Coordinates of C-alpha atoms in Angstrom, one line a residue:
M36 CA 0.0 0.0 0.0
S37 CA 1.4 3.4 -1.0
T38 CA 2.0 6.3 1.4
T39 CA -0.8 8.3 -0.3
T40 CA -3.2 5.4 0.1
T41 CA -2.3 5.0 3.8
E42 CA -2.7 8.7 4.4
R43 CA -6.1 8.7 2.6
A44 CA -7.3 5.7 4.7
A45 CA -6.1 7.4 8.0
A46 CA -7.9 10.7 7.0
G47 CA -11.1 8.8 6.2
T48 CA -11.0 7.0 9.5
A49 CA -10.4 10.3 11.4
D50 CA -13.3 12.0 9.4
Y51 CA -15.6 9.0 10.2
L52 CA -14.9 9.3 13.9
D53 CA -15.1 13.1 13.9
Q54 CA -18.5 13.1 12.3
R55 CA -19.9 10.7 14.9
T56 CA -18.1 11.8 18.1
G57 CA -17.0 15.4 17.6
L58 CA -13.5 14.2 18.5
G59 CA -11.8 16.6 16.2
K60 CA -13.1 19.7 17.9
A61 CA -12.2 18.4 21.3
V62 CA -8.7 17.4 20.2
K63 CA -8.2 20.7 18.6
E64 CA -9.3 22.6 21.7
F65 CA -7.3 20.5 24.0
A66 CA -4.2 20.6 21.9
R67 CA -4.2 24.4 22.1
K68 CA -4.5 24.4 25.9
T69 CA -1.7 26.4 27.5
F70 CA 0.4 25.2 30.3
P71 CA 2.8 27.3 32.3
D72 CA 6.4 26.2 32.5
H73 CA 8.1 25.7 35.9
W74 CA 10.1 22.9 37.4
S75 CA 7.9 22.4 40.4
F76 CA 5.0 21.4 38.2
L77 CA 6.9 18.3 37.3
L78 CA 6.3 16.9 40.8
G79 CA 2.7 16.0 39.9
E80 CA 4.0 14.4 36.6
I81 CA 6.5 12.3 38.5
A82 CA 3.6 10.9 40.6
L83 CA 1.6 10.1 37.4
Y84 CA 4.5 8.4 35.7
S85 CA 5.4 6.4 38.8
L86 CA 1.8 5.2 38.9
I87 CA 2.2 4.0 35.3
V88 CA 5.4 2.1 36.2
L89 CA 3.6 0.6 39.2
I90 CA 0.7 -0.6 37.0
L91 CA 3.0 -2.1 34.4
S92 CA 5.4 -3.8 36.9
G93 CA 2.4 -4.9 39.1
F94 CA 0.8 -6.6 36.1
F95 CA 3.9 -8.6 35.6
L96 CA 4.2 -9.6 39.3
T97 CA 0.5 -10.6 39.5
M98 CA 1.2 -13.4 37.0
F99 CA 3.5 -15.2 39.4
F100 CA 2.3 -14.3 42.9
V101 CA 0.1 -16.8 44.7
P102 CA -2.1 -15.0 47.3
S103 CA -2.5 -18.0 49.6
M104 CA -1.6 -18.6 53.3
T105 CA -1.6 -22.4 52.8
L106 CA 1.5 -23.8 54.3
V107 CA 4.0 -25.5 51.9
T108 CA 7.6 -26.7 52.1
H109 CA 9.6 -24.5 49.8
D110 CA 11.8 -26.3 47.3
G111 CA 14.3 -24.2 45.5
P112 CA 16.6 -21.2 45.9
P113 CA 17.8 -19.5 48.0
A114 CA 19.6 -22.3 49.9
T115 CA 18.7 -20.7 53.2
M116 CA 15.0 -21.1 52.5
D117 CA 15.1 -24.6 50.8
G118 CA 13.0 -27.1 52.8
V119 CA 11.5 -24.4 55.1
L120 CA 7.8 -24.5 55.9
M121 CA 6.2 -21.3 54.7
S122 CA 3.0 -19.9 53.1
E123 CA 2.4 -20.1 49.4
A124 CA 2.5 -16.3 49.2
F125 CA 6.1 -16.3 50.6
S126 CA 7.2 -19.2 48.5
S127 CA 5.8 -17.6 45.3
T128 CA 7.7 -14.4 46.2
L129 CA 10.9 -16.4 46.4
R130 CA 10.2 -18.1 43.1
T131 CA 9.5 -14.8 41.4
S132 CA 12.8 -13.4 42.8
F133 CA 15.1 -16.3 41.9
E134 CA 13.5 -18.4 39.2
V135 CA 11.4 -16.1 37.0
R136 CA 13.5 -14.2 34.5
G137 CA 13.5 -10.6 35.4
G138 CA 11.4 -11.3 38.4
L139 CA 13.7 -9.7 41.0
L140 CA 14.2 -6.7 38.8
M141 CA 10.4 -6.2 38.5
R142 CA 9.9 -6.6 42.2
Q143 CA 12.5 -3.9 43.0
I144 CA 11.2 -1.6 40.2
H145 CA 7.7 -2.0 41.7
H146 CA 8.9 -1.2 45.2
W147 CA 11.0 1.8 44.2
A148 CA 8.2 3.2 42.0
A149 CA 5.9 2.9 45.1
L150 CA 8.3 4.9 47.2
L151 CA 8.8 7.5 44.5
F152 CA 5.0 7.7 43.9
M153 CA 4.4 8.6 47.6
A154 CA 7.3 11.0 47.7
S155 CA 6.1 12.9 44.7
I156 CA 2.6 13.1 46.0
V157 CA 3.8 14.5 49.3
T158 CA 6.1 17.1 47.7
H159 CA 3.5 18.0 45.1
M160 CA 0.9 18.6 47.9
M161 CA 3.5 20.7 49.7
R162 CA 4.0 22.9 46.6
V163 CA 0.2 23.2 46.3
F164 CA -0.2 24.1 50.0
F165 CA 2.6 26.6 50.3
T166 CA 1.7 28.5 47.1
G167 CA -2.1 28.5 47.8
A168 CA -3.0 26.5 44.7
F169 CA -5.9 25.0 46.7
R170 CA -7.9 28.3 46.7
K171 CA -11.1 28.8 44.8
P172 CA -12.0 27.2 42.4
R173 CA -9.6 24.3 43.3
E174 CA -10.9 23.3 46.8
L175 CA -12.5 20.1 45.5
N176 CA -9.3 19.2 43.6
W177 CA -7.4 19.6 46.8
L178 CA -9.8 17.1 48.5
V179 CA -9.2 14.7 45.6
G180 CA -5.5 15.0 46.0
T181 CA -5.7 14.5 49.8
T182 CA -7.8 11.4 49.2
L183 CA -5.2 10.2 46.7
L184 CA -2.6 10.5 49.4
I185 CA -4.6 8.3 51.7
L186 CA -5.2 5.8 48.9
G187 CA -1.5 5.8 48.2
L188 CA -0.9 4.9 51.9
A189 CA -3.4 2.1 51.6
A190 CA -1.9 0.8 48.3
G191 CA 1.6 0.8 49.9
F192 CA 0.4 -0.9 53.1
T193 CA -1.5 -3.7 51.3
G194 CA 1.3 -4.4 48.8
Y195 CA 4.0 -4.3 51.5
S196 CA 2.1 -6.9 53.5
L197 CA 1.6 -9.4 50.6
P198 CA 5.0 -11.4 50.8
D199 CA 4.0 -12.7 54.3
D200 CA 7.5 -12.4 55.6
V201 CA 8.5 -11.6 59.2
L202 CA 8.8 -7.8 58.6
S203 CA 5.4 -7.4 56.9
G204 CA 3.8 -9.8 59.4
N205 CA 5.0 -7.7 62.3
G206 CA 3.3 -4.7 60.5
L207 CA 0.1 -6.7 60.2
R208 CA 0.4 -7.5 63.9
I209 CA 0.6 -3.8 64.8
T210 CA -2.4 -3.2 62.5
D211 CA -4.4 -5.8 64.4
G212 CA -3.5 -4.1 67.7
V213 CA -4.6 -0.7 66.3
I214 CA -7.9 -2.1 65.1
K215 CA -8.5 -3.7 68.5
S216 CA -7.8 -0.4 70.3
I217 CA -10.9 1.1 68.7
P218 CA -13.5 1.3 71.6
I219 CA -16.4 -1.2 71.6
I220 CA -16.1 -2.4 68.0
G221 CA -12.4 -3.0 67.8
S222 CA -12.4 -6.8 68.5
Y223 CA -15.3 -7.4 66.2
L224 CA -13.6 -5.4 63.5
S225 CA -10.4 -7.3 63.9
Y226 CA -12.3 -10.6 63.4
F227 CA -13.9 -9.2 60.3
V228 CA -10.6 -8.0 58.8
F229 CA -8.6 -11.1 59.5
G230 CA -11.4 -13.7 59.2
G231 CA -10.9 -14.9 62.8
E232 CA -8.1 -14.6 65.3
F233 CA -4.9 -13.0 64.0
P234 CA -3.3 -14.0 61.6
G235 CA -6.1 -16.2 60.3
E236 CA -6.0 -17.6 56.8
D237 CA -7.8 -14.9 54.8
I238 CA -5.8 -11.7 55.2
I239 CA -3.3 -12.2 52.3
P240 CA -6.1 -13.0 49.7
R241 CA -8.1 -10.0 51.0
L242 CA -5.1 -7.7 50.8
F243 CA -4.3 -9.0 47.4
T244 CA -7.8 -8.1 46.1
L245 CA -7.5 -4.7 47.7
H246 CA -4.0 -4.1 46.3
I247 CA -4.6 -5.1 42.7
F248 CA -8.3 -4.2 42.2
V249 CA -10.0 -2.0 44.7
V250 CA -7.3 0.6 45.6
P251 CA -5.8 0.9 42.1
G252 CA -9.3 1.3 40.6
L253 CA -10.1 4.1 43.1
I254 CA -6.7 5.8 42.4
L255 CA -7.2 5.7 38.6
A256 CA -10.7 7.1 39.0
L257 CA -9.5 10.0 41.2
V258 CA -6.5 10.6 38.9
G259 CA -8.9 11.0 36.1
V260 CA -11.1 13.4 38.1
H261 CA -7.9 15.3 39.2
L262 CA -6.7 15.8 35.6
F263 CA -10.2 16.7 34.4
M264 CA -10.4 19.5 37.0
L265 CA -6.9 20.6 36.1
V266 CA -8.0 21.1 32.5
L267 CA -11.3 22.5 33.5
H268 CA -9.9 25.2 35.8
K269 CA -6.7 25.8 33.8
H270 CA -3.3 25.5 35.4
T271 CA -2.1 27.8 38.1
Q272 CA 1.0 30.0 37.4
Y273 CA 3.6 31.7 39.5
P274 CA 3.4 35.5 39.9
G275 CA 5.3 37.8 37.6
G276 CA 4.9 40.4 34.9
G277 CA 2.0 39.6 32.5
R278 CA 0.6 36.9 34.7
K279 CA -3.0 37.5 35.8
D280 CA -6.0 35.5 37.0
T281 CA -7.5 36.0 33.6
N282 CA -4.7 34.5 31.5
V283 CA -2.1 31.7 31.3
V284 CA 1.5 32.4 30.2
G285 CA 3.2 29.2 28.9
F286 CA 3.3 26.7 26.1
P287 CA 0.6 24.9 24.2
L288 CA -0.1 21.2 25.0
F289 CA 0.8 20.2 21.5
P290 CA 3.5 20.0 20.3
V291 CA 5.7 21.7 23.0
Y292 CA 4.3 20.4 26.3
T293 CA 3.5 16.9 24.8
A294 CA 7.2 16.5 23.7
K295 CA 8.4 17.6 27.1
A296 CA 6.1 15.4 29.1
G297 CA 6.8 12.4 26.9
G298 CA 10.5 12.8 27.3
F299 CA 10.2 13.3 31.0
F300 CA 8.2 10.1 31.3
F301 CA 11.1 8.1 29.8
I302 CA 13.5 9.8 32.2
V303 CA 11.4 8.9 35.2
F304 CA 11.0 5.3 33.9
G305 CA 14.7 5.1 33.3
V306 CA 15.7 6.3 36.8
I307 CA 13.3 3.9 38.5
A308 CA 14.6 1.0 36.3
L309 CA 18.2 2.0 37.2
M310 CA 17.3 2.1 40.9
G311 CA 15.6 -1.3 40.6
A312 CA 18.6 -2.8 38.9
T313 CA 21.3 -1.4 41.2
M314 CA 19.7 -0.8 44.6
A315 CA 18.4 -3.9 46.5
I316 CA 15.2 -3.4 48.5
N317 CA 12.9 -5.6 50.5
N318 CA 15.0 -8.8 50.3
V319 CA 12.5 -10.9 52.1
W320 CA 14.6 -14.1 52.1
N321 CA 16.8 -12.4 54.7
Y322 CA 13.8 -12.1 57.0
G323 CA 12.2 -15.5 56.5
P324 CA 8.5 -16.5 56.5
F325 CA 6.2 -14.9 59.0
D326 CA 6.3 -16.3 62.5
P327 CA 4.3 -14.6 65.3
S328 CA 6.9 -15.4 67.9
P329 CA 10.0 -13.4 66.9
V330 CA 10.0 -9.6 66.8
S331 CA 13.4 -8.2 65.7
A332 CA 14.9 -4.8 66.5
G333 CA 15.7 -2.4 63.7
A334 CA 12.5 -3.2 61.8
Q335 CA 10.9 -0.2 60.1
P336 CA 8.2 0.1 57.5
D337 CA 8.5 2.2 54.3
W338 CA 9.2 5.8 54.9
Y339 CA 5.7 7.1 54.4
M340 CA 4.4 4.9 57.2
L341 CA 7.3 5.6 59.5
F342 CA 5.5 8.5 61.2
L343 CA 2.9 6.1 62.6
E344 CA 5.6 3.8 63.9
G345 CA 7.3 6.7 65.6
S346 CA 4.0 7.9 67.1
L347 CA 3.5 4.4 68.6
R348 CA 7.0 4.3 70.0
L349 CA 6.7 7.7 71.7
M350 CA 3.4 7.1 73.4
P351 CA 3.9 6.0 77.1
G352 CA 2.3 2.7 78.0
Q353 CA 2.0 2.9 81.8
G354 CA -1.3 4.3 83.0
T355 CA -2.8 4.6 79.5
E356 CA -5.0 1.5 79.5
W357 CA -8.4 1.9 81.3
V358 CA -11.2 -0.5 81.7
I359 CA -14.6 1.2 81.4
G360 CA -17.8 -0.8 81.6
G361 CA -16.0 -4.0 80.8
Y362 CA -14.3 -2.5 77.8
T363 CA -10.6 -1.8 77.6
L364 CA -9.6 1.6 76.4
S365 CA -6.1 1.4 75.1
L366 CA -5.0 5.0 74.8
N367 CA -1.4 3.9 74.3
I368 CA -2.4 2.7 70.8
L369 CA -5.6 4.7 70.1
V370 CA -4.0 8.1 70.5
P371 CA -0.8 7.6 68.4
A372 CA -2.3 5.3 65.7
V373 CA -5.7 6.8 65.2
I374 CA -5.9 10.3 66.7
V375 CA -2.5 11.6 65.6
P376 CA -3.0 10.7 61.8
G377 CA -6.6 11.9 62.2
I378 CA -5.4 15.3 63.2
L379 CA -3.0 15.4 60.3
F380 CA -5.6 14.5 57.6
T381 CA -8.3 16.6 59.2
F382 CA -6.0 19.6 58.9
L383 CA -5.4 18.8 55.2
F384 CA -9.1 18.4 54.4
V385 CA -10.4 21.5 56.2
Y386 CA -7.6 24.0 55.8
P387 CA -8.7 25.5 52.4
F388 CA -12.2 26.2 53.8
V389 CA -10.9 27.6 57.0
E390 CA -8.6 30.1 55.1
A391 CA -11.5 31.1 52.9
A392 CA -13.7 31.7 55.9
V393 CA -11.2 33.9 57.7
T394 CA -10.5 36.0 54.6
K395 CA -14.1 36.2 53.2
D396 CA -12.3 35.9 49.8
K397 CA -14.7 34.5 47.2
R398 CA -12.7 35.4 44.1
E399 CA -11.1 32.9 41.8
H400 CA -7.3 32.6 42.1
H401 CA -5.1 31.3 39.3
V402 CA -1.9 33.1 40.2
L403 CA 0.0 31.5 43.0
D404 CA 1.1 33.1 46.3
R405 CA 4.7 33.5 47.2
P406 CA 5.0 31.6 50.5
R407 CA 6.6 34.6 52.3
N408 CA 3.5 36.7 51.6
V409 CA 1.3 34.3 53.6
P410 CA 3.4 33.8 56.8
V411 CA 0.9 31.9 59.0
R412 CA 0.0 29.4 56.2
T413 CA 3.7 28.8 55.5
A414 CA 4.5 28.5 59.2
L415 CA 1.7 26.0 59.7
G416 CA 2.9 23.9 56.8
V417 CA 6.5 23.9 58.2
A418 CA 5.2 23.0 61.7
F419 CA 3.3 19.9 60.4
L420 CA 6.3 18.9 58.4
T421 CA 8.5 19.2 61.4
A422 CA 6.1 17.0 63.4
F423 CA 6.1 14.5 60.6
I424 CA 10.0 14.4 60.5
I425 CA 10.2 14.1 64.3
L426 CA 7.8 11.1 64.3
A427 CA 9.7 9.5 61.4
L428 CA 13.0 9.8 63.3
A429 CA 11.3 8.5 66.4
G430 CA 10.3 5.4 64.4
S431 CA 14.0 4.7 64.0
N432 CA 15.0 5.3 67.6
D433 CA 16.5 1.9 68.0
L434 CA 18.7 2.3 65.0
I435 CA 19.8 5.8 66.2
A436 CA 20.7 4.2 69.6
T437 CA 22.8 1.4 68.1
H438 CA 24.5 3.5 65.4
F439 CA 25.5 6.4 67.8
S440 CA 25.9 4.3 71.0
L441 CA 23.2 6.3 72.8
S442 CA 20.5 5.4 75.4
I443 CA 17.3 4.4 73.6
N444 CA 15.4 5.8 76.7
A445 CA 17.1 9.1 76.4
I446 CA 16.4 9.3 72.7
T447 CA 12.7 8.5 73.3
W448 CA 12.4 11.2 75.9
A449 CA 14.1 13.7 73.7
F450 CA 11.7 13.0 70.9
R451 CA 8.7 13.2 73.3
I452 CA 9.8 16.7 74.2
L453 CA 10.6 17.6 70.6
I454 CA 7.2 16.5 69.3
F455 CA 5.6 19.3 71.4
V456 CA 8.4 21.9 71.3
G457 CA 9.7 21.4 67.7
P458 CA 6.5 22.2 65.7
W459 CA 5.9 25.4 67.8
F460 CA 9.5 26.5 67.4
A461 CA 9.4 25.8 63.6
F462 CA 6.1 27.8 63.3
W463 CA 7.6 30.8 65.2
V464 CA 10.9 30.8 63.2
T465 CA 9.2 30.4 59.9
K466 CA 6.7 33.1 60.5
R467 CA 9.5 35.5 61.6
I468 CA 11.5 34.6 58.4
C469 CA 8.5 35.3 56.2
L470 CA 7.8 38.7 57.8
G471 CA 11.5 39.5 57.5
L472 CA 11.5 38.7 53.8
Q473 CA 8.4 40.8 53.3
R474 CA 10.1 43.8 54.9
K475 CA 13.2 43.2 52.8
D476 CA 10.9 43.3 49.7
R477 CA 9.4 46.6 50.9
E478 CA 12.9 48.0 51.3
L479 CA 13.9 46.9 47.8
V480 CA 10.8 48.4 46.2
L481 CA 11.2 51.7 48.0
H482 CA 15.0 52.2 47.7
G483 CA 16.3 49.7 45.2
H484 CA 19.3 47.4 45.2
E485 CA 22.5 48.4 47.1
T486 CA 25.3 49.2 44.7
G487 CA 28.1 49.8 47.1
R488 CA 28.8 53.2 45.5
I489 CA 29.1 56.0 48.0
V490 CA 28.6 59.7 46.9
R491 CA 29.4 62.8 48.9
F492 CA 27.3 66.0 48.5
A493 CA 28.7 69.5 48.6
N494 CA 27.2 69.9 52.1
G495 CA 29.2 66.9 53.4
E496 CA 26.4 64.4 53.3
Y497 CA 27.2 60.9 52.2
I498 CA 24.7 58.6 50.5
E499 CA 24.9 55.2 48.9
V500 CA 23.5 55.1 45.3
H501 CA 20.8 52.5 44.9
R502 CA 19.8 50.8 41.6
P503 CA 16.0 51.0 41.1
L504 CA 14.1 47.7 40.5
D505 CA 12.9 47.0 37.0
D506 CA 9.2 46.6 36.4
Q507 CA 9.3 42.8 36.7
E508 CA 11.0 42.8 40.0
R509 CA 8.8 45.6 41.4
W510 CA 5.6 43.9 40.2
L511 CA 6.6 40.6 41.9
R512 CA 7.1 42.3 45.2
V513 CA 4.0 44.6 45.3
N514 CA 1.3 42.6 43.6
Y515 CA -0.1 40.5 46.5
D516 CA -3.1 40.6 48.9
A517 CA -2.3 41.5 52.5
H518 CA -5.5 40.3 54.2
R519 CA -6.6 42.1 57.3
P520 CA -8.3 40.5 60.3
L521 CA -12.1 40.4 60.1
E522 CA -14.0 43.1 61.9
V523 CA -17.0 42.1 64.0
E524 CA -20.2 43.9 63.6
P525 CA -22.0 45.0 66.8
A526 CA -23.7 42.4 68.9
T527 CA -27.1 44.1 68.5
D528 CA -28.7 45.8 65.5
S529 CA -30.1 49.3 65.4
R530 CA -33.3 48.3 67.3
G531 CA -31.3 46.7 70.1
V532 CA -32.1 43.1 69.0
R533 CA -29.2 40.7 69.5
R534 CA -27.8 39.8 66.1
K535 CA -28.0 36.2 65.0
G536 CA -24.6 34.6 64.3
Y537 CA -22.6 37.1 66.5
K538 CA -20.8 34.4 68.4
Q539 CA -19.8 32.7 65.1
D540 CA -18.5 36.0 63.8
R541 CA -16.4 36.6 67.0
R542 CA -14.8 33.1 66.6
M543 CA -14.0 33.8 63.0
A544 CA -12.6 37.2 63.9
R545 CA -10.3 35.7 66.6
L546 CA -9.2 33.1 64.1
S547 CA -8.5 35.7 61.4
R548 CA -6.4 37.7 63.9
F549 CA -4.3 34.6 64.4
F550 CA -3.8 34.5 60.6
Y551 CA -3.4 38.1 59.7
E552 CA -2.7 40.3 62.7
D553 CA 1.0 40.3 61.9
R554 CA 1.4 41.3 58.3
V555 CA 3.4 43.6 56.1
E556 CA 1.4 45.7 53.7
P557 CA 2.6 45.9 50.1
V558 CA 4.1 49.2 48.9
T559 CA 1.4 51.6 47.5
P560 CA 2.0 53.9 44.5
A561 CA 1.9 56.9 46.9
E562 CA 4.7 55.4 49.1
L563 CA 6.7 54.5 46.0
E564 CA 6.4 58.1 44.6
A565 CA 7.3 59.6 48.0
A566 CA 10.4 57.3 48.4
H567 CA 11.7 58.3 44.9
S568 CA 11.2 62.0 45.5
H569 CA 14.7 62.8 46.8
G570 CA 15.7 65.7 44.6
A571 CA 19.5 65.6 44.3
H572 CA 19.6 62.0 45.3
D573 CA 17.5 61.1 42.2
E574 CA 19.8 63.2 40.0
I575 CA 22.8 61.2 41.2
G576 CA 21.1 57.9 40.6
A577 CA 20.1 59.0 37.1
A578 CA 23.6 60.2 36.4
A579 CA 25.0 56.9 37.6
G580 CA 22.7 55.1 35.3
R581 CA 23.8 57.2 32.4
E582 CA 27.4 56.6 33.2
E583 CA 26.8 52.8 33.3
I584 CA 25.0 52.9 30.0
G585 CA 27.6 55.1 28.3
S586 CA 30.5 52.9 29.5
G587 CA 29.2 49.4 29.1
S588 CA 26.3 49.3 26.6
T589 CA 26.3 49.3 22.8
H590 CA 22.5 49.9 22.6

């Protein structure tokens, strides 16, 4: 078939589909969609590409994994596991690693892709939070992203537990304890999850179903919703000259952004494959099949679950178990494993709506904030990150003790103090830094950059000549909203009747004072004009500018 005939057939097929689906108009409109260009936007792409790698490698592994807890005697490599009684799940994991061509590589690619997937989601959400990309009209998309984070944790946990080795089995044992700590329904819920007393014989098949079907299906559905909302609302962009809420400055989807995104996918795929080929991870044959009796030191889950491990290790046990009405209330497990993550995810879910309530801002926002211009939001984000890092480090307190020859009790008490002091101190320092950077911006706008050139007037006065900011620099530093605390209307109206909702308004006003009482107002045009009206000082600055142009420019 000639090239002309092939092209004619392709054109006819495209025309047939277009007339019946309107696909051509949609493709044309979507291909002209403009996307801004900034390196931080790649974080979300890394998450998407890692998910694709997870699906591809997971499809391969599913062909060889046997999700069964039936006990068998393993026959085959490695030599240390030959003849050992174990579950079919663990045995099939060993066969995949040592007997299936490329099996170990795929296992390690799958595991590294999962770690990178979670890391990119967390850093992407950090970027969204610190820049205010969750504001109207993207509040629902923020909720979708937070739900994706939780589903990512669920996918990691269910997959991590499938090999049925000692390490994952200890994690399941902790999970059983957490479930049983829930008041009243805990024991019944544990029987439902494990199909009887722990460990039962059903948990691996159930986790397998969740891991390959339920959780990935929900993740793919929400990723589709997330991308649809991204296209619907258009992409956010960083502040700068020419960037407004009514436009997008960037490149079209096709061909520029498509080429960049396609190339970046292969880079991410290549890096994950290189990590899987050269960096060993989760070598389950070193741990052995699950046995409820041994619990080894130095055992940690993957990094994204380490904060829960640390929370459990820091919680005191003595005096935290109470029997009320015949039911045991295990606060030593309930608080660190249920309440602490509950606080974290509640904060993530409600924050966009709290900030909108304390600002009364109902406008659409497509230009991002500079983190320094919203000090309390930035400080809150850093405080929660600090708490997360402290808990993650606490989850490795035994390794810290052995590696640095320190007392594990002293380390635990240090982290118990830090978990209360550290986030508060991080909040205070971050807020001070943001306010200081804002004041520095005001100084630059009003007086310009220091040049180091000192000039003396005839009257003996010395001044330093400053170089004024260009329009782009000035726009970046003055074009932001400095919200003020809400003002409360009187408790009674003009007729002396108590106003409905007064208490709610007072609460919102107090909360808004927490957010915006300490603020730095952007430079106004009047302030800028007054700062530049220095008479002889301006003449010197202009003369200096002419000297620089005359001596160094060919334009």
